[in-house]
Amino acid sequence: MTRILPIDGDSLEMAKSIIDGGGAVAFPTETVYGLGANAFSTSAVDNIFRIKGRPNDNPLIVHVTEDFDLFKLVDYVPEYAKVLAKKFLPGPLTMVYPSKGKVSPSVSCGLDTLAVRIPSHIGAQKFLKAMGVPIAAPSANISKHVSPTSAEHVFYDLNGKIDLILDGGCCQGGIESTVLDCTGEYPVILRSGLVTREMIEEVTGRCGVYAYKEGAPARSPGMKYKHYSPKCKTSLFAPDKIKEAVKEYDGAIAEGIKALIMCDGKTAQSLRRDFGGRELKLIILGNTPEEMAANLYAKLREAELTADYLITIAPDNRDGVMAGVMNRLSKACR
Ligand code: TXA
Ligand code: MG
């Protein structure tokens, strides 16, 4: 049985004995819940891949405390990365550096780089301090399923597979950290998140965005996999295809399929206005980009539990935080 405990002296002591014994503990961060293990132990890290059913070429992020000396683990930190770290850390930004090769090779799946993250969540910092070692952690979900933003989400996916979930409430951020390649002359976003391209450019003047092309070797292996998927049928309609989405919904309902439409607050308003005479089952993501990021995974999990078919209408904004939201939404509804 998996226990869910609030973060206090007793639960951290229990966590420490699990981590010291080569096991895995789920813990909250400001983005999503992580499934952590001792980054120095190959068997502990391999165990995480096993628990999640994660492909063994998709590397993990190492989580460290605010005061951790980065040079224990990485070879080189460019000037721009130092400035970015000062501005955004602790926070939802993961930075990829040339690795010193000190942690288990399983963390980076044999790559010569290392992804490092300093979470700002107070519970995460307490956990990391108490463990006393860098913690390798992916999101605490079964591979390819929707990421967890509450202890209950973790329990749903991992009950019976791990001993302990540290409960820090619902994650405020809601989508995973921005992954930023800091091995080159200028930073390149490998995965978009709450620290946006616009925010990084404001500091560094230049920021690339890596776009993965199907079939090519991936710079961030995570992007080639199916991800964030609810366990029901899904489809994604462009913001200007509202009528088509409603037609799809009507068709499904006529066949007796439990269908839902997911959209932002603005689209919900126009649906109610234009199709007001009808009863449409809606899941509303939120109104602002930050709200939508915070709600996205909980709404996808709600959808899979209540519907057989999730029809999503994409919000029409793609800038800033919405780049990250749309990245997850399009992978979830692929
Ligand atoms: O917010 C987050 O980042 C959460 C919380 C738990 O910290 N963690 C998370 O981990 O999302 P995960 O394993 O689900 O995603 C890690 C991403 C993957 O896309 C992986 O390919 C990329 O980071 N990554 C890890 N190490 C890398 C490296 N050395 N080079 C390039 N990409 C790397
Ligand atoms: Mg993940």
CSV table of N, CA and C and ligand atoms in Angstrom, one decimal, residues 31-34 54 58-61 63 96 111 113 115 117 137-139 176-177 179 190-191 219-222, ligand 1:
chain,number,residue,atom,x,y,z
A,31,THR,N,5.6,22.7,-10.2
A,31,THR,CA,5.1,22.4,-11.6
A,31,THR,C,4.1,21.2,-11.5
A,32,VAL,N,4.7,20.0,-11.3
A,32,VAL,CA,4.0,18.8,-11.2
A,32,VAL,C,4.7,18.0,-10.1
A,33,TYR,N,4.1,16.9,-9.7
A,33,TYR,CA,4.7,16.0,-8.7
A,33,TYR,C,5.8,15.2,-9.4
A,34,GLY,N,6.9,15.0,-8.6
A,34,GLY,CA,8.0,14.2,-9.1
A,34,GLY,C,8.1,12.9,-8.4
A,54,ARG,N,9.0,3.8,-18.2
A,54,ARG,CA,9.6,4.9,-19.1
A,54,ARG,C,10.6,4.3,-20.0
A,58,ASN,N,15.1,8.2,-22.4
A,58,ASN,CA,14.5,9.5,-22.1
A,58,ASN,C,15.0,10.0,-20.7
A,59,PRO,N,16.0,10.9,-20.7
A,59,PRO,CA,16.8,11.2,-19.5
A,59,PRO,C,16.0,11.9,-18.5
A,60,LEU,N,16.5,11.9,-17.2
A,60,LEU,CA,15.8,12.5,-16.1
A,60,LEU,C,16.5,13.8,-15.7
A,61,ILE,N,15.7,14.6,-14.9
A,61,ILE,CA,16.2,15.9,-14.4
A,61,ILE,C,16.7,15.6,-13.0
A,63,HIS,N,17.3,17.1,-9.3
A,63,HIS,CA,16.7,18.2,-8.5
A,63,HIS,C,17.7,18.5,-7.3
A,96,VAL,N,20.2,22.6,-18.9
A,96,VAL,CA,21.0,21.5,-19.3
A,96,VAL,C,22.4,22.0,-19.5
A,111,LEU,N,23.9,10.3,-22.1
A,111,LEU,CA,24.3,11.6,-22.7
A,111,LEU,C,25.4,12.2,-21.9
A,113,THR,N,25.4,15.3,-21.1
A,113,THR,CA,24.9,16.5,-20.5
A,113,THR,C,24.0,16.1,-19.3
A,115,ALA,N,20.6,17.6,-16.9
A,115,ALA,CA,19.6,18.6,-16.7
A,115,ALA,C,19.4,18.8,-15.2
A,117,ARG,N,17.6,21.1,-12.0
A,117,ARG,CA,16.5,21.9,-11.6
A,117,ARG,C,16.5,22.3,-10.1
A,137,ALA,N,14.5,12.9,-10.8
A,137,ALA,CA,13.1,12.7,-10.7
A,137,ALA,C,12.4,13.1,-12.0
A,138,PRO,N,11.6,12.2,-12.6
A,138,PRO,CA,10.7,12.5,-13.6
A,138,PRO,C,9.3,12.8,-13.0
A,139,SER,N,8.4,13.2,-13.8
A,139,SER,CA,7.0,13.4,-13.3
A,139,SER,C,6.5,12.1,-12.7
A,176,GLU,N,5.0,21.1,-16.7
A,176,GLU,CA,6.4,20.9,-16.3
A,176,GLU,C,7.3,22.0,-16.6
A,177,SER,N,8.5,22.0,-16.0
A,177,SER,CA,9.4,23.1,-16.1
A,177,SER,C,9.9,23.3,-17.6
A,179,VAL,N,12.6,23.4,-20.2
A,179,VAL,CA,13.9,22.7,-20.3
A,179,VAL,C,14.7,23.6,-21.3
A,190,LEU,N,14.2,23.5,-25.1
A,190,LEU,CA,13.9,22.1,-25.5
A,190,LEU,C,12.5,21.7,-25.2
A,191,ARG,N,11.9,22.3,-24.1
A,191,ARG,CA,10.5,22.0,-23.7
A,191,ARG,C,10.0,23.3,-23.2
A,219,ARG,N,17.1,16.2,-29.7
A,219,ARG,CA,18.0,16.9,-28.7
A,219,ARG,C,17.5,16.7,-27.3
A,220,SER,N,16.2,16.6,-27.2
A,220,SER,CA,15.6,16.3,-25.9
A,220,SER,C,14.7,15.1,-26.1
A,221,PRO,N,15.3,13.9,-25.8
A,221,PRO,CA,14.6,12.7,-26.2
A,221,PRO,C,13.1,12.6,-25.8
A,222,GLY,N,12.7,13.3,-24.8
A,222,GLY,CA,11.3,13.3,-24.3
A,222,GLY,C,10.3,13.6,-25.4
B,1,TXA,O1,8.7,20.3,-13.8
B,1,TXA,C1,9.4,19.4,-14.1
B,1,TXA,O2,10.4,19.4,-14.9
B,1,TXA,C2,9.1,18.0,-13.5
B,1,TXA,C3,9.2,18.1,-12.0
B,1,TXA,C4,9.0,16.8,-11.3
B,1,TXA,O3,10.5,18.6,-11.7
B,1,TXA,N1,9.8,16.9,-14.0
B,1,TXA,C5,9.7,16.5,-15.3
B,1,TXA,O4,10.5,15.4,-15.6
B,1,TXA,O5,8.9,16.9,-16.1
B,1,TXA,P1,10.2,14.5,-16.9
B,1,TXA,O6,11.1,13.3,-16.7
B,1,TXA,O7,8.8,14.1,-17.0
B,1,TXA,O8,10.8,15.3,-18.1
B,1,TXA,C6,12.1,15.6,-18.3
B,1,TXA,C7,12.4,16.2,-19.6
B,1,TXA,C8,12.3,15.2,-20.7
B,1,TXA,O9,11.7,15.9,-21.8
B,1,TXA,C9,13.7,14.9,-21.1
B,1,TXA,O10,13.9,14.5,-22.4
B,1,TXA,C10,14.4,16.2,-20.8
B,1,TXA,O11,13.8,16.7,-19.6
B,1,TXA,N2,15.8,16.0,-20.4
B,1,TXA,C11,16.3,15.5,-19.3
B,1,TXA,N3,17.7,15.4,-19.3
B,1,TXA,C12,18.1,16.0,-20.5
B,1,TXA,C13,19.3,16.2,-21.1
B,1,TXA,N4,20.5,15.9,-20.5
B,1,TXA,N5,19.3,16.8,-22.3
B,1,TXA,C14,18.1,17.1,-22.9
B,1,TXA,N6,16.9,16.9,-22.4
B,1,TXA,C15,16.9,16.3,-21.2
